[in-house]
mmCIF file of C-alpha atoms in Angstrom:
data_model
loop_
_atom_site.group_PDB
_atom_site.id
_atom_site.type_symbol
_atom_site.label_atom_id
_atom_site.label_comp_id
_atom_site.label_asym_id
_atom_site.label_seq_id
_atom_site.Cartn_x
_atom_site.Cartn_y
_atom_site.Cartn_z
ATOM 1 C CA ALA A 1 36.341 7.347 -33.286
ATOM 2 C CA VAL A 2 32.783 5.838 -31.850
ATOM 3 C CA VAL A 3 31.076 6.109 -34.907
ATOM 4 C CA SER A 4 32.914 4.602 -37.948
ATOM 5 C CA THR A 5 31.860 3.517 -41.604
ATOM 6 C CA GLN A 6 32.857 -0.075 -40.437
ATOM 7 C CA SER A 7 30.302 0.231 -36.901
ATOM 8 C CA GLY A 8 27.630 1.836 -37.740
ATOM 9 C CA HIS A 9 26.526 0.868 -41.019
ATOM 10 C CA TYR A 10 23.576 -1.717 -40.107
ATOM 11 C CA ALA A 11 22.359 -3.176 -44.015
ATOM 12 C CA GLY A 12 20.140 -0.384 -46.374
ATOM 13 C CA SER A 13 20.527 1.970 -43.733
ATOM 14 C CA SER A 14 22.792 4.540 -45.835
ATOM 15 C CA GLU A 15 21.285 6.567 -48.255
ATOM 16 C CA ASP A 16 24.707 9.105 -48.830
ATOM 17 C CA LYS A 17 27.633 6.685 -49.918
ATOM 18 C CA GLY A 18 30.255 8.399 -47.776
ATOM 19 C CA THR A 19 28.465 8.271 -44.454
ATOM 20 C CA PRO A 20 27.324 5.882 -41.776
ATOM 21 C CA PHE A 21 24.491 7.535 -41.733
ATOM 22 C CA SER A 22 20.480 6.751 -43.043
ATOM 23 C CA ASN A 23 17.573 10.070 -43.972
ATOM 24 C CA VAL A 24 14.063 8.077 -43.967
ATOM 25 C CA LYS A 25 11.697 9.944 -45.659
ATOM 26 C CA LEU A 26 8.873 10.788 -42.801
ATOM 27 C CA LEU A 27 6.138 9.042 -42.915
ATOM 28 C CA GLY A 28 1.776 10.311 -43.249
ATOM 29 C CA ALA A 29 2.283 12.501 -46.678
ATOM 30 C CA SER A 30 -1.003 14.081 -46.341
ATOM 31 C CA THR A 31 -0.596 14.990 -42.684
ATOM 32 C CA LEU A 32 2.237 16.865 -44.007
ATOM 33 C CA VAL A 33 1.496 18.610 -46.975
ATOM 34 C CA ALA A 34 -1.255 19.634 -44.327
ATOM 35 C CA ALA A 35 1.113 21.066 -41.880
ATOM 36 C CA SER A 36 3.299 22.680 -44.743
ATOM 37 C CA ILE A 37 0.748 24.465 -46.917
ATOM 38 C CA PHE A 38 -0.887 25.588 -42.913
ATOM 39 C CA SER A 39 3.181 27.028 -41.533
ATOM 40 C CA SER A 40 3.604 28.688 -45.353
ATOM 41 C CA PHE A 41 1.265 31.368 -43.650
ATOM 42 C CA PHE A 42 4.272 32.151 -41.179
ATOM 43 C CA ASP A 43 6.863 32.116 -43.515
ATOM 44 C CA ASP A 44 8.222 35.122 -44.577
ATOM 45 C CA GLY A 45 10.280 34.967 -47.964
ATOM 46 C CA GLY A 46 10.457 31.259 -47.699
ATOM 47 C CA LYS A 47 10.711 31.170 -51.285
ATOM 48 C CA SER A 48 14.143 32.374 -50.963
ATOM 49 C CA LYS A 49 15.758 31.162 -48.448
ATOM 50 C CA GLU A 50 14.152 27.794 -49.752
ATOM 51 C CA ASP A 51 15.994 28.225 -53.447
ATOM 52 C CA THR A 52 19.123 29.736 -51.723
ATOM 53 C CA LEU A 53 19.648 27.001 -49.376
ATOM 54 C CA LYS A 54 19.230 24.504 -51.807
ATOM 55 C CA LYS A 55 21.851 25.642 -54.466
ATOM 56 C CA HIS A 56 24.123 25.511 -51.222
ATOM 57 C CA ILE A 57 23.496 22.161 -50.627
ATOM 58 C CA GLY A 58 23.296 21.640 -53.784
ATOM 59 C CA MET A 59 26.881 23.023 -54.785
ATOM 60 C CA CYS A 60 28.550 20.960 -50.885
ATOM 61 C CA THR A 61 27.177 17.108 -52.667
ATOM 62 C CA MET A 62 28.700 18.008 -55.912
ATOM 63 C CA HIS A 63 31.584 18.962 -54.432
ATOM 64 C CA LEU A 64 31.907 15.927 -51.852
ATOM 65 C CA HIS A 65 30.903 13.643 -54.158
ATOM 66 C CA GLN A 66 33.910 15.290 -56.182
ATOM 67 C CA ALA A 67 36.701 14.806 -53.394
ATOM 68 C CA GLU A 68 36.874 18.506 -52.382
ATOM 69 C CA PRO A 69 35.463 19.555 -49.690
ATOM 70 C CA HIS A 70 37.586 22.244 -49.504
ATOM 71 C CA PHE A 71 35.314 24.375 -52.131
ATOM 72 C CA ALA A 72 32.537 22.797 -50.024
ATOM 73 C CA LYS A 73 32.972 24.073 -47.309
ATOM 74 C CA PRO A 74 32.075 27.981 -48.270
ATOM 75 C CA HIS A 75 28.917 26.968 -49.874
ATOM 76 C CA PHE A 76 28.390 25.629 -46.572
ATOM 77 C CA ASP A 77 29.417 28.465 -44.089
ATOM 78 C CA GLN A 78 26.727 30.763 -46.706
ATOM 79 C CA ALA A 79 23.388 27.799 -45.958
ATOM 80 C CA TYR A 80 24.166 27.983 -42.367
ATOM 81 C CA GLU A 81 24.410 31.321 -42.298
ATOM 82 C CA LEU A 82 20.879 31.332 -43.821
ATOM 83 C CA LEU A 83 19.368 29.189 -41.257
ATOM 84 C CA LYS A 84 21.074 31.364 -38.315
ATOM 85 C CA ASP A 85 17.421 32.351 -36.867
ATOM 86 C CA ASP A 86 16.191 28.809 -37.117
ATOM 87 C CA LEU A 87 19.968 27.953 -35.197
ATOM 88 C CA ASP A 88 18.725 30.367 -31.858
ATOM 89 C CA ARG A 89 14.855 30.414 -32.360
ATOM 90 C CA THR A 90 12.595 32.984 -30.593
ATOM 91 C CA LYS A 91 9.328 33.451 -30.135
ATOM 92 C CA GLU A 92 8.924 36.203 -33.356
ATOM 93 C CA THR A 93 10.951 33.627 -35.320
ATOM 94 C CA PRO A 94 9.061 32.939 -38.399
ATOM 95 C CA ILE A 95 8.512 29.310 -38.474
ATOM 96 C CA PRO A 96 9.630 27.209 -40.955
ATOM 97 C CA ASN A 97 7.324 25.419 -43.372
ATOM 98 C CA LEU A 98 8.762 21.151 -43.767
ATOM 99 C CA ARG A 99 10.875 22.235 -46.510
ATOM 100 C CA ILE A 100 12.833 23.933 -45.140
ATOM 101 C CA ALA A 101 13.354 21.970 -42.336
ATOM 102 C CA TYR A 102 13.941 19.255 -44.467
ATOM 103 C CA LEU A 103 16.471 21.428 -45.896
ATOM 104 C CA THR A 104 18.477 21.608 -42.572
ATOM 105 C CA ASP A 105 18.998 18.079 -42.294
ATOM 106 C CA GLN A 106 20.578 17.555 -45.373
ATOM 107 C CA LEU A 107 22.796 20.593 -44.561
ATOM 108 C CA GLY A 108 23.911 17.846 -41.153
ATOM 109 C CA ASN A 109 24.544 15.708 -43.768
ATOM 110 C CA ILE A 110 26.189 17.880 -45.030
ATOM 111 C CA ALA A 111 28.350 19.107 -41.913
ATOM 112 C CA LEU A 112 28.200 15.861 -40.887
ATOM 113 C CA GLN A 113 30.385 14.847 -43.172
ATOM 114 C CA LEU A 114 32.599 18.130 -43.327
ATOM 115 C CA GLU A 115 33.342 17.052 -39.799
ATOM 116 C CA CYS A 116 31.547 20.061 -38.584
ATOM 117 C CA TYR A 117 30.427 17.907 -35.738
ATOM 118 C CA LYS A 118 28.641 20.287 -33.553
ATOM 119 C CA GLU A 119 27.085 22.952 -36.240
ATOM 120 C CA ALA A 120 26.045 19.406 -37.097
ATOM 121 C CA ILE A 121 23.526 18.604 -33.708
ATOM 122 C CA ASN A 122 22.558 22.362 -34.199
ATOM 123 C CA LEU A 123 21.457 21.346 -37.835
ATOM 124 C CA TYR A 124 19.381 18.679 -36.965
ATOM 125 C CA MET A 125 18.559 19.938 -33.297
ATOM 126 C CA ALA A 126 16.873 23.139 -35.263
ATOM 127 C CA THR A 127 15.543 20.202 -38.031
ATOM 128 C CA ILE A 128 13.711 18.554 -34.893
ATOM 129 C CA ASN A 129 12.196 21.815 -33.713
ATOM 130 C CA GLY A 130 11.225 22.115 -36.863
ATOM 131 C CA PHE A 131 9.548 19.066 -37.248
ATOM 132 C CA ALA A 132 8.217 20.015 -34.178
ATOM 133 C CA LEU A 133 6.832 23.219 -34.825
ATOM 134 C CA ASN A 134 4.646 21.750 -37.504
ATOM 135 C CA GLY A 135 2.975 18.645 -35.692
ATOM 136 C CA ILE A 136 5.398 15.673 -36.213
ATOM 137 C CA GLU A 137 5.559 14.214 -32.302
ATOM 138 C CA ARG A 138 9.115 13.138 -30.802
ATOM 139 C CA SER A 139 8.038 9.459 -31.187
ATOM 140 C CA ASN A 140 8.314 10.325 -35.139
ATOM 141 C CA ARG A 141 10.568 7.191 -37.380
ATOM 142 C CA THR A 142 12.859 10.303 -38.535
ATOM 143 C CA VAL A 143 13.164 12.501 -35.591
ATOM 144 C CA THR A 144 14.283 8.934 -34.007
ATOM 145 C CA GLU A 145 16.909 8.413 -36.393
ATOM 146 C CA LEU A 146 17.646 12.176 -36.282
ATOM 147 C CA PHE A 147 18.195 11.652 -32.001
ATOM 148 C CA LEU A 148 20.278 8.775 -32.971
ATOM 149 C CA LYS A 149 22.772 11.198 -35.308
ATOM 150 C CA ILE A 150 22.967 13.216 -32.055
ATOM 151 C CA GLY A 151 23.969 10.639 -30.568
ATOM 152 C CA GLN A 152 26.969 9.366 -32.838
ATOM 153 C CA ILE A 153 28.160 12.757 -32.810
ATOM 154 C CA TYR A 154 28.309 13.297 -29.448
ATOM 155 C CA ALA A 155 30.105 10.036 -28.781
ATOM 156 C CA ILE A 156 32.493 10.985 -31.432
ATOM 157 C CA LEU A 157 33.366 14.512 -29.783
ATOM 158 C CA GLY A 158 33.601 12.218 -26.168
ATOM 159 C CA GLU A 159 30.387 13.969 -24.949
ATOM 160 C CA TYR A 160 29.395 10.429 -23.670
ATOM 161 C CA LYS A 161 26.206 11.703 -21.150
ATOM 162 C CA LEU A 162 24.845 13.502 -24.302
ATOM 163 C CA ALA A 163 25.255 11.197 -26.781
ATOM 164 C CA GLU A 164 23.882 7.897 -23.414
ATOM 165 C CA MET A 165 20.461 10.393 -23.564
ATOM 166 C CA SER A 166 19.983 10.970 -27.394
ATOM 167 C CA PHE A 167 20.831 7.000 -27.584
ATOM 168 C CA LEU A 168 18.035 5.893 -25.104
ATOM 169 C CA HIS A 169 15.602 8.062 -26.561
ATOM 170 C CA CYS A 170 15.998 6.011 -29.534
ATOM 171 C CA VAL A 171 16.045 2.255 -27.458
ATOM 172 C CA GLY A 172 12.612 3.919 -25.900
ATOM 173 C CA VAL A 173 11.155 4.808 -29.158
ATOM 174 C CA THR A 174 12.317 1.971 -30.666
ATOM 175 C CA THR A 175 11.578 -0.675 -27.888
ATOM 176 C CA LEU A 176 7.755 0.834 -27.690
ATOM 177 C CA GLU A 177 6.618 -0.185 -31.022
ATOM 178 C CA LEU A 178 8.162 -3.318 -31.592
ATOM 179 C CA SER A 179 6.532 -4.132 -28.394
ATOM 180 C CA LYS A 180 3.131 -3.461 -30.376
ATOM 181 C CA SER A 181 2.702 -7.391 -30.766
ATOM 182 C CA ASP A 182 -0.802 -6.599 -33.205
ATOM 183 C CA GLU A 183 1.702 -5.176 -35.584
ATOM 184 C CA PRO A 184 4.275 -7.299 -37.988
ATOM 185 C CA LYS A 185 8.019 -6.363 -36.962
ATOM 186 C CA ASN A 186 8.601 -3.195 -39.329
ATOM 187 C CA PRO A 187 12.459 -3.475 -40.317
ATOM 188 C CA LYS A 188 13.761 0.218 -40.230
ATOM 189 C CA VAL A 189 12.555 0.516 -36.768
ATOM 190 C CA SER A 190 15.028 -3.446 -35.769
ATOM 191 C CA THR A 191 17.738 -1.936 -37.511
ATOM 192 C CA LEU A 192 17.145 1.783 -35.900
ATOM 193 C CA ALA A 193 16.859 0.199 -32.427
ATOM 194 C CA GLY A 194 19.854 -2.335 -33.105
ATOM 195 C CA LEU A 195 21.958 0.893 -34.431
ATOM 196 C CA ALA A 196 21.106 2.711 -30.308
ATOM 197 C CA TYR A 197 22.452 -0.258 -28.072
ATOM 198 C CA GLU A 198 25.039 -0.740 -30.765
ATOM 199 C CA GLY A 199 25.838 3.058 -29.971
ATOM 200 C CA LEU A 200 24.811 2.777 -25.926
ATOM 201 C CA GLY A 201 27.855 -0.138 -26.400
ATOM 202 C CA LYS A 202 30.386 2.327 -27.204
ATOM 203 C CA VAL A 203 29.444 4.718 -25.206
ATOM 204 C CA TYR A 204 29.535 2.517 -21.853
ATOM 205 C CA LEU A 205 32.654 1.301 -23.187
ATOM 206 C CA SER A 206 34.652 4.188 -23.511
ATOM 207 C CA MET A 207 32.957 5.864 -19.686
ATOM 208 C CA ASN A 208 34.520 2.368 -18.931
ATOM 209 C CA LEU A 209 31.364 1.084 -17.235
ATOM 210 C CA PRO A 210 31.755 -2.318 -19.151
ATOM 211 C CA GLU A 211 29.648 -4.757 -17.961
ATOM 212 C CA ASN A 212 26.986 -1.864 -19.000
ATOM 213 C CA ALA A 213 28.390 -2.166 -23.119
ATOM 214 C CA LEU A 214 28.118 -6.054 -22.516
ATOM 215 C CA ASN A 215 24.445 -5.899 -22.889
ATOM 216 C CA MET A 216 23.753 -2.920 -24.781
ATOM 217 C CA TYR A 217 26.447 -5.655 -27.468
ATOM 218 C CA LYS A 218 24.212 -7.982 -26.387
ATOM 219 C CA HIS A 219 20.912 -6.839 -27.471
ATOM 220 C CA ALA A 220 23.062 -5.324 -30.283
ATOM 221 C CA PHE A 221 23.441 -8.928 -31.720
ATOM 222 C CA GLN A 222 19.787 -10.052 -31.812
ATOM 223 C CA PHE A 223 19.132 -7.341 -34.033
ATOM 224 C CA ALA A 224 21.938 -8.007 -36.568
ATOM 225 C CA GLY A 225 21.228 -11.564 -35.713
ATOM 226 C CA ALA A 226 17.017 -11.337 -36.449
ATOM 227 C CA LEU A 227 17.982 -8.649 -39.275
ATOM 228 C CA PHE A 228 21.564 -9.602 -41.069
ATOM 229 C CA ASP A 229 22.297 -12.522 -43.501
ATOM 230 C CA PRO A 230 24.854 -14.878 -41.819
ATOM 231 C CA ASN A 231 27.241 -13.861 -43.477
ATOM 232 C CA ASP A 232 26.910 -9.994 -43.922
ATOM 233 C CA PRO A 233 29.949 -7.609 -42.453
ATOM 234 C CA GLN A 234 28.126 -6.492 -39.799
ATOM 235 C CA ILE A 235 28.175 -9.527 -37.626
ATOM 236 C CA PRO A 236 32.575 -9.861 -37.076
ATOM 237 C CA VAL A 237 32.595 -5.736 -36.402
ATOM 238 C CA LEU A 238 29.833 -6.350 -33.597
ATOM 239 C CA LEU A 239 32.008 -9.687 -32.476
ATOM 240 C CA ASN A 240 34.980 -8.132 -32.748
ATOM 241 C CA ASP A 241 33.097 -5.653 -30.529
ATOM 242 C CA PHE A 242 32.526 -8.227 -28.241
ATOM 243 C CA ALA A 243 35.652 -8.880 -27.867
ATOM 244 C CA THR A 244 36.671 -5.570 -26.705
ATOM 245 C CA VAL A 245 34.526 -6.217 -23.497
ATOM 246 C CA TYR A 246 35.373 -8.768 -22.275
ATOM 247 C CA GLU A 247 38.800 -7.467 -22.680
ATOM 248 C CA ALA A 248 37.940 -4.568 -20.842
ATOM 249 C CA LEU A 249 35.874 -7.221 -18.404
ATOM 250 C CA ASP A 250 39.246 -9.637 -17.879
ATOM 251 C CA GLN A 251 37.286 -11.974 -19.459
ATOM 252 C CA TYR A 252 40.583 -12.607 -21.677
ATOM 253 C CA ASP A 253 39.363 -16.532 -22.910
ATOM 254 C CA MET A 254 35.565 -15.538 -23.672
ATOM 255 C CA ALA A 255 37.716 -12.255 -25.493
ATOM 256 C CA LEU A 256 39.312 -14.683 -27.771
ATOM 257 C CA GLU A 257 36.358 -16.603 -28.513
ATOM 258 C CA LYS A 258 34.753 -13.444 -29.774
ATOM 259 C CA VAL A 259 37.512 -12.281 -31.938
ATOM 260 C CA GLU A 260 38.267 -15.921 -32.962
ATOM 261 C CA ASN A 261 34.768 -15.825 -34.457
ATOM 262 C CA ALA A 262 35.650 -12.561 -35.813
ATOM 263 C CA ILE A 263 38.064 -13.225 -37.485
ATOM 264 C CA GLU A 264 36.806 -16.391 -39.720
ATOM 265 C CA LYS A 265 33.854 -14.208 -41.165
ATOM 266 C CA ALA A 266 35.460 -11.138 -41.463
ATOM 267 C CA LYS A 267 37.847 -13.360 -43.914
ATOM 268 C CA VAL A 268 34.442 -14.525 -45.483
ATOM 269 C CA ALA A 269 32.719 -11.471 -44.750
ATOM 270 C CA ASN A 270 34.215 -8.435 -44.327
ATOM 271 C CA GLN A 271 37.969 -8.155 -45.579
ATOM 272 C CA ALA A 272 38.074 -4.610 -44.843
ATOM 273 C CA ALA A 273 37.508 -4.527 -41.417
ATOM 274 C CA LEU A 274 40.141 -7.676 -41.679
ATOM 275 C CA PRO A 275 43.671 -5.748 -39.974
ATOM 276 C CA SER A 276 41.750 -4.289 -37.352
ATOM 277 C CA ILE A 277 40.130 -7.014 -35.505
ATOM 278 C CA MET A 278 43.542 -8.925 -36.739
ATOM 279 C CA CYS A 279 45.068 -5.925 -34.000
ATOM 280 C CA ASN A 280 42.264 -6.002 -31.612
ATOM 281 C CA LYS A 281 42.865 -10.103 -31.212
ATOM 282 C CA ALA A 282 46.789 -9.347 -30.653
ATOM 283 C CA THR A 283 45.697 -6.555 -28.223
ATOM 284 C CA ILE A 284 43.902 -8.400 -25.945
ATOM 285 C CA LEU A 285 46.995 -11.652 -26.210
ATOM 286 C CA LEU A 286 49.139 -8.124 -25.451
ATOM 287 C CA PHE A 287 46.760 -7.715 -22.238
ATOM 288 C CA SER A 288 46.351 -11.105 -21.546
ATOM 289 C CA GLY A 289 50.217 -12.108 -20.517
ATOM 290 C CA ASP A 290 51.268 -13.981 -23.541
ATOM 291 C CA LEU A 291 53.342 -11.457 -25.005
ATOM 292 C CA ILE A 292 55.025 -13.610 -27.625
ATOM 293 C CA SER A 293 52.604 -14.245 -29.725
ATOM 294 C CA ALA A 294 50.790 -10.621 -29.332
ATOM 295 C CA ARG A 295 54.497 -9.345 -31.074
ATOM 296 C CA SER A 296 54.266 -12.355 -33.229
ATOM 297 C CA LEU A 297 51.060 -11.372 -34.136
ATOM 298 C CA TYR A 298 51.387 -7.456 -34.676
ATOM 299 C CA GLU A 299 54.891 -7.427 -36.610
ATOM 300 C CA GLU A 300 53.330 -9.936 -38.866
ATOM 301 C CA LEU A 301 50.267 -7.442 -38.722
ATOM 302 C CA LEU A 302 52.259 -4.992 -39.830
ATOM 303 C CA GLN A 303 53.959 -5.596 -42.829
ATOM 304 C CA THR A 304 50.219 -7.066 -43.748
ATOM 305 C CA CYS A 305 49.253 -3.460 -43.397
ATOM 306 C CA LEU A 306 52.362 -1.911 -44.785
ATOM 307 C CA ARG A 307 51.821 -3.619 -47.774
ATOM 308 C CA ILE A 308 48.506 -2.677 -47.833
ATOM 309 C CA GLN A 309 49.200 0.963 -47.067
ATOM 310 C CA ASP A 310 46.717 1.085 -43.950
ATOM 311 C CA TYR A 311 48.302 4.055 -41.604
ATOM 312 C CA GLU A 312 45.076 3.809 -39.209
ATOM 313 C CA THR A 313 45.911 0.121 -38.473
ATOM 314 C CA ILE A 314 49.820 0.884 -38.297
ATOM 315 C CA ARG A 315 49.488 3.909 -36.001
ATOM 316 C CA GLU A 316 47.642 1.717 -33.838
ATOM 317 C CA ILE A 317 49.996 -1.465 -34.183
ATOM 318 C CA ASN A 318 53.549 1.003 -33.375
ATOM 319 C CA ALA A 319 51.530 2.192 -30.452
ATOM 320 C CA ASN A 320 50.663 -0.815 -29.079
ATOM 321 C CA LEU A 321 54.456 -2.158 -29.666
ATOM 322 C CA LYS A 322 55.470 0.338 -27.386
ATOM 323 C CA ILE A 323 53.191 -0.741 -24.709
ATOM 324 C CA LEU A 324 54.831 -4.190 -25.250
ATOM 325 C CA LYS A 325 57.510 -3.560 -24.946
ATOM 326 C CA GLU A 326 57.594 -1.442 -21.880
ATOM 327 C CA LYS A 327 56.008 -5.331 -20.645
ATOM 328 C CA GLU A 328 58.599 -7.557 -21.844
ATOM 329 C CA ARG A 329 61.103 -4.744 -20.694
ATOM 330 C CA LEU A 330 59.566 -5.507 -16.826
ATOM 331 C CA GLN A 331 58.724 -9.189 -17.296
ATOM 332 C CA SER A 332 62.908 -9.530 -18.199
ATOM 333 C CA GLU A 333 63.313 -8.101 -14.854
ATOM 334 C CA CYS A 334 61.282 -9.763 -12.473
ATOM 335 C CA LEU A 335 62.809 -12.747 -14.787
ATOM 336 C CA ALA A 336 66.077 -11.731 -13.690
ATOM 337 C CA GLU A 337 65.456 -11.465 -9.508
#
């Protein structure tokens, strides 16, 4: 998947430990209070709706923390139904106050954890609309973060053009803010920009546009270098992504150089990512034509993954071993001739 807890991390970006996404509060408290008071005149029965939403969100959160998504889902469904008018807004729909908008965002995060991706997109879009109706601009940092989440979900769903549009919005807003030379660079804005560039890199790689992907990853790596300690866990993940892009460009020497760097960094900073990075190295060897080295590494890694029960990497190894076996067969036939 395009979004993962390994590659979507960016230090300090997650408030909920079960998800790689963050939940940054809006800026400008006095403006928001005034908007909230004004919008309350248009909120018919909003307090009851707000209290019910809070109850269901609380129950969802409790069950998710207890690893009981099957108990959280009914509460999510009821909360989602409560927001039906906001999700399918007409001219007659009352303007939601900001408290409802914040709760809609929280429910979107729950939808993401429940892997209800389409519902999450609907909730995040409703949050953006709720903010807009309360006078909050699309360039606001929290709105930018919502677009980042939407882009990441679209990427998971394989809707790459929609993901690209969302990420490009984030890049446009963040780079504009960072370009203001008279203001110090805000690390939160730099984090959003780095994540957006990384997202674009993954999307372009999935769209078979490796040249575009390479350019985006270079930007992402620049932000990572400025934001992170050299031993941050994100660094080997980005280096591994670089290797994948170079492999797609058939630049196997560069791919092997990047993946070796990623392995060395992961040994120190991110051992959890080490099996997938080692698997990527074996795959690069496979497609570079070094079948002997690829098989040796796959077989050694398979034993390690069986021992640590890394089933995702095991599936990838087994799939690539089938490709390797076919390449070995073709190579044997060529030698026989």
